[in-house]
Backbone as a ProteinNet text record, in pm:
[ID]
protein_1_A
[PRIMARY]
XXXXXXXXXXXXXXXXXXXXXXXXXXXXXXXXXXXXXXXXXXXXXXXXXXXXXXXXXXXXXXXXXXXXXXXXXXXXXXXXXXXXXXXXXXXXXXXXXXXXXXXXXXXXXXXXXXXXXXXXXXXXXXXX
[TERTIARY]
-1744.2	-1793	-1676.3	-1684.2	-1579.7	-1629.3	-1536.4	-1573.8	-1525.2	-1598	-1554	-1453.5	-1384.8	-1277.4	-1327.1	-1446.9	-1502	-1518.9	-1568.8	-1588.2	-1453.9	-1354.2	-1219.4	-1162.9	-1182.3	-1132.8	-1201.1	-1330.1	-1402.9	-1346.8	-1321.4	-1262.8	-1125.9	-1045.7	-912.1	-919.6	-1013	-1028.2	-1058	-1142.3	-1178.4	-1056.4	-981.2	-862	-754.5	-737.9	-638.1	-669.9	-795.4	-838.8	-812	-840.8	-818.7	-670.6	-585.8	-440.8	-394.6	-445.7	-408.2	-457.8	-575.3	-627.3	-540.9	-499.9	-411	-280.4	-226.9	-102.2	-118.1	-238.9	-265.1	-310.6	-313	-357.8	-506.2	-585.1	-730.8	-802.2	-756.2	-810.2	-925.3	-971.3	-1074.2	-1205.7	-1238.3	-1366.1	-1361.4	-1247.3	-1232.7	-1278.6	-1343.8	-1380.2	-1273.7	-1187.2	-1078.7	-1132.3	-1245.3	-1306.2	-1350.8	-1415.2	-1462.2	-1344	-1240	-1121.7	-1052.6	-1041.7	-982.6	-1062	-1194.4	-1281.3	-1261.1	-1247	-1225.8	-1090.8	-987.5	-855.5	-859.7	-929.1	-946.9	-1012.6	-1117.7	-1189	-1096.5	-1015.6	-922.9	-825.2	-766.7	-667.8	-735.2	-851.2	-925.9	-955.6	-988.5	-1022.5	-901.6	-785.2	-660.1	-620.1	-654.9	-610.3	-506.1	-433.6	-330.3	-223.2	-187.6	-82.4	-127.5	-252.2	-308.8	-301.8	-334.9	-334.7	-192.2	-100.9	38.7	103.3	81.5	137.3	78.3	-51.9	-119.3	-64.5	-46.2	9.7	146.2	229.1	363.9	357.8	266.4	252	206.9	106.3	51.1	155.8	227.5	329.7	442.5	484.2	591.7	551.5	431.1	383.5	379.8	327.9	319.2	458.6	553.5	689	756.1	735.8	799.4	746	614.6	556	544.8	484.6	459.1	581.9	628.8	733.2	866.4	904.5	1032.7	1036.4	925.8	920.9	937.7	865.3	876.6	1020.8	1083	1220.2	1316.8	1299.4	1388.1	1373	1250	1227.1	1296.5	1321.7	1379	1531.3	1591.8	1737	1819.1	1782.2	1861.5	1801.8	1704.1	1635.3	1640.9	1533.7	1529.7	1525.3	1625.2	1627.5	1610	1693.5	1687.5	1554.5	1504.2	1375.1	1264.6	1269.2	1168.6	1180.1	1303.3	1324.9	1276.8	1308.1	1266.4	1113.6	1050.5	903.9	844	904.2	857.3	868.7	980.2	1002.7	899.4	876.5	778.4	637.3	600.5	468.6	455.6	562.1	560.7	545.1	622	611.9	475.5	420.3	285.7	182.6	188.6	90.4	109.2	233.3	256.1	202.9	206.1	149.5	-1.2	-67.5	-212.9	-247.3	-168.4	-191.3	-170.2	-68.6	-42.4	-162.6	-225.5	-342	-456.3	-476.9	-582.3	-546.9	-418.6	-374.3	-315.4	-353.9	-298.8	-318.1	-434.3	-461.2	-368.2	-341.3	-247.5	-108.5	-69.1	59.6	66.7	-40.8	-41.5	-45.2	-117.2	-139.3	-54	-80.3	-9.8	140.7	179.2	321.2	395	333.2	393.8	411.9	305.7	308.7	406.5	424.2	506.3	643.4	670.3	800.9	844.8	753	785.5	790.6	834.9	843.6	704.9	694.5	564.6	535.2	411.2	363.4	452.8	481.9	559.6	701.2	766.3	902.8	907	805.6	796.5	796.5	718.8	712.7	847	922.3	1054.7	1151.6	1144.4	1233.7	1205.8	1077.3	1041.8	1088.4	1073.3	1119	1269.5	1342.5	1488.1	1526.3	1456.4	1492.6	1448.3	1354	1307.1	1393.7
829.8	913.2	955.9	1077.2	1124.6	1110.7	1103.8	1098.3	1226.8	1275	1400.6	1375.6	1483.5	1477.7	1419.8	1461.9	1417.9	1266.1	1213.5	1069	997	1052.2	993.5	997.3	1109.3	1120.4	1018.8	995.5	894.8	755.1	725.7	595.3	582	689.1	684	664.1	733.3	720.3	574.9	511.9	372.1	280.1	304.5	223.4	246.1	372.5	406	333.5	339.8	271.7	121.3	63.8	-79.8	-114.9	-32.5	-55.8	-50.7	46.9	59.1	-60	-109.1	-227.5	-350.2	-362.8	-473.4	-464.3	-343	-324.2	-360.5	-342.1	-376.3	-520.9	-593.4	-733.7	-748.4	-645.8	-651.1	-668.2	-757.6	-761.9	-859.4	-921.9	-1025.6	-970	-845.9	-790.7	-722.7	-724.5	-651	-733.4	-666.4	-731.5	-696.7	-793.5	-767.5	-736.1	-797.5	-772.3	-626.6	-577.6	-438.4	-341.8	-372.1	-286.4	-285.5	-402.9	-413.2	-326.4	-337.1	-260.8	-110.1	-67.3	74.6	123.5	42.5	78.6	83.1	-12.6	-19.4	109	151.7	274.1	395	406.5	520.1	522	407.8	400.7	424.1	364.4	377	523.2	600.8	741.4	832.4	777.9	854.3	911.9	841	882.5	785.9	721.8	627.4	692.8	814.9	884.7	915.1	955.1	982.8	856.5	745.9	617.5	576.9	593.7	554.3	640.1	771.1	863.6	837	813.2	784	658.1	555.6	429.5	453.8	529	558.6	626.1	723.1	796.3	704.5	622.2	535	434.2	375	275.6	342.9	460.2	533.2	569.8	622.5	661.1	541.6	431.4	310.6	267.6	268.8	225.9	326.4	455.3	558.8	557.9	548.3	564.8	434.7	335.9	211.7	120.4	84.9	-17.6	31.8	152.9	204.2	209.5	252.3	258.3	120.2	23.5	-113.7	-163.4	-138.1	-186	-112.5	19.3	96.4	54	26.1	-18.8	-151.7	-227	-360.7	-361.5	-244.6	-238	-313.5	-300.5	-364.5	-496.9	-541.9	-661.5	-768.7	-783.1	-887.6	-822.6	-741.8	-658.4	-737	-838.1	-911.6	-982.2	-1036.7	-1105	-1005.5	-887.4	-784.1	-734.1	-710.7	-663.4	-767.3	-891.6	-1000.3	-1011.4	-998.7	-1003.1	-885.3	-767.6	-647.4	-667.2	-725.5	-751.9	-851.6	-959.9	-1060.3	-1002.6	-925.3	-861	-767.4	-693.4	-596	-665.2	-770.3	-838.7	-905.1	-956.8	-1015.4	-909.2	-795.2	-690.3	-634.1	-621.7	-569.7	-666.3	-795.5	-893.7	-874.5	-853.3	-830.7	-699.5	-597.4	-466.1	-476.5	-550.3	-570.8	-636.4	-731.7	-799.3	-701.5	-608.2	-507.5	-412.4	-377.3	-274.8	-335.5	-458	-529.3	-452.8	-391.1	-317.4	-196.4	-130.3	-18.3	-67.9	-183.7	-243.4	-268.7	-322	-358.9	-237.8	-134.5	-21.6	99.8	159.9	283	260.7	156	127.7	102.8	24.1	-5.7	121.9	201	320.3	424.9	430.8	536.8	489.7	361.5	303.6	336.1	315.3	333.1	194.5	189.9	60.8	2.1	-129.2	-191.3	-188.4	-218	-205.1	-279.2	-403.6	-485.4	-429.5	-399	-345.5	-209.9	-128.4	1.7	-18.5	-116	-146.5	-188.7	-266.4	-311.9	-194.7	-106.6	9.5	102.1	125.8	214	152.4	22.6	-45.3	-24.6	-44.2	-29.3	113.9	210.7	350.9	406.1	338.4	386.5	331.1
-1977.3	-1867.5	-1778.8	-1732.2	-1642.5	-1499.1	-1409.5	-1268.4	-1203.6	-1105.2	-1044.2	-932	-897.7	-797.5	-665.1	-627.4	-498.8	-496.7	-606.2	-619.5	-607.4	-675.6	-672.4	-530.4	-462.1	-324.4	-233	-256.7	-178.2	-202.3	-328.6	-363.2	-297	-306.9	-248.4	-96.6	-31.7	113.7	150.8	71.8	94.5	76.3	-30	-57.1	49	87.6	189.2	319.4	359	480.7	470.8	355.7	335.5	347	286.8	293.4	439.4	513.4	654.9	736.5	704.7	773.8	743.3	618.5	579.7	658.6	669.8	744	891.4	943.9	1084.6	1100.6	990.2	986.9	1020.8	989	1010.5	878.1	794.6	659	640.2	748.8	731.4	677.1	712.9	668.2	532.9	467.1	341.5	221.8	128.7	3.1	-100.5	-128.5	-222.7	-361.5	-395	-525.9	-537.8	-433.2	-432.9	-438	-362.5	-359.1	-495.5	-555.5	-689.2	-787	-779.1	-869	-851.2	-726.9	-699.7	-752.8	-732.4	-784.4	-937.3	-995.9	-1141.5	-1191.7	-1123.1	-1161.1	-1158.6	-1054.8	-1045.3	-1162.2	-1191.6	-1299.9	-1435	-1451.9	-1577	-1609.2	-1506.5	-1526	-1507.9	-1531.7	-1533.4	-1397.4	-1291.3	-1158.6	-1103.2	-1192.4	-1150.7	-1066.1	-1103.6	-1029.9	-887.1	-873.5	-740.5	-653.5	-713.9	-643.4	-606.3	-700.1	-679.4	-570.2	-580.5	-481.3	-344	-341.6	-215.4	-150.5	-231.6	-181.9	-118.3	-189.8	-141.7	-3.8	8.3	134.9	248.4	221.8	326.4	373.6	279.8	315.7	393.4	347.9	415.4	557.8	573.9	707.6	801.6	752.2	835.3	881.7	790.6	825.3	917.9	891.2	973	1115.3	1129.8	1262.7	1340.3	1281.4	1355	1356.4	1238.8	1228.5	1283.6	1247.6	1294	1446.7	1506.8	1653.5	1715.9	1661.7	1713.4	1706	1592.3	1570.9	1663.6	1677.5	1765.1	1911	1953.3	2091.1	2119	2015	2033.9	2024	2006.4	1982.3	2086.5	2213.7	2319.2	2363.1	2288.6	2332.1	2223.9	2149.2	2045.4	1907.7	1879.8	1759.3	1629.7	1608.4	1481.4	1462.6	1571.5	1566.6	1528.9	1591.2	1564	1420.5	1376.5	1239.6	1138.9	1165.8	1078	1072.2	1188.7	1194	1116.5	1134.2	1064.6	913.2	871.2	729.2	675	749	705.6	698.5	799.8	800.1	680.1	655.1	545.6	409.9	387.3	257.5	240.9	349.9	343.4	307.7	375.9	347.4	206.9	160.9	25.3	-80.7	-51.8	-145.2	-157	-43.3	-46.3	-115	-86.4	-147.5	-298.5	-338.4	-481.4	-549.2	-481	-539.2	-566.1	-474	-491.6	-606.3	-615.7	-711	-838.5	-867.7	-982.9	-1114.3	-1128	-1252.1	-1264.2	-1152.3	-1154.2	-1194.2	-1142.1	-1178.8	-1329.4	-1383.1	-1524.9	-1617	-1577.3	-1667.4	-1631	-1516	-1478.4	-1465	-1394.4	-1370.1	-1501.7	-1589.6	-1720.1	-1802.3	-1811.3	-1896.1	-1844.8	-1714.1	-1655.5	-1610.3	-1633.1	-1600.5	-1457.6	-1363.8	-1222.4	-1157.7	-1033.6	-964.1	-942.4	-957.3	-931.5	-781.6	-747.8	-609.9	-510.9	-539.2	-446	-428.9	-540.5	-533.5	-465.1	-491.9	-425.7	-274	-228.9	-85.9	-29.7	-106.6	-61.8	-54.1	-153.6	-157.9	-39.6	-12.2	99.3	231.9	246.5	368.8	385.8	279.1	283.3	321.7	263.2	284.1	419.4	482.7	612.8	724.6
[MASK]
++++++++++++++++++++++++++++++++++++++++++++++++++++++++++++++++++++++++++++++++++++++++++++++++++++++++++++++++++++++++++++++++

């Protein structure tokens, strides 16, 4: 069975929101099983690239807008502490995001020889 674009966009919106909640540390209300299933559905129906690109955008935006500002504000104050905290928060959230997107890591990432979810997050952090 094929899925239509609208359905895929709805799934992506749900996943995007979940990723953003994880980044804000509001993940208590999230069903990781449901999120995993949705990510699985996207990859299964050949929307892995949409999911991968979307992930890249969401992580980049979060780092550019929220994290970079926090770190820049701390330049004359507790810079290293803030940077270290930002790094720890980022690696924690990327671990949770990786758990949701495990199927994409196993299938889409392998087939397309791109960076896995966790490494992608580290690379984006470094580049931002």
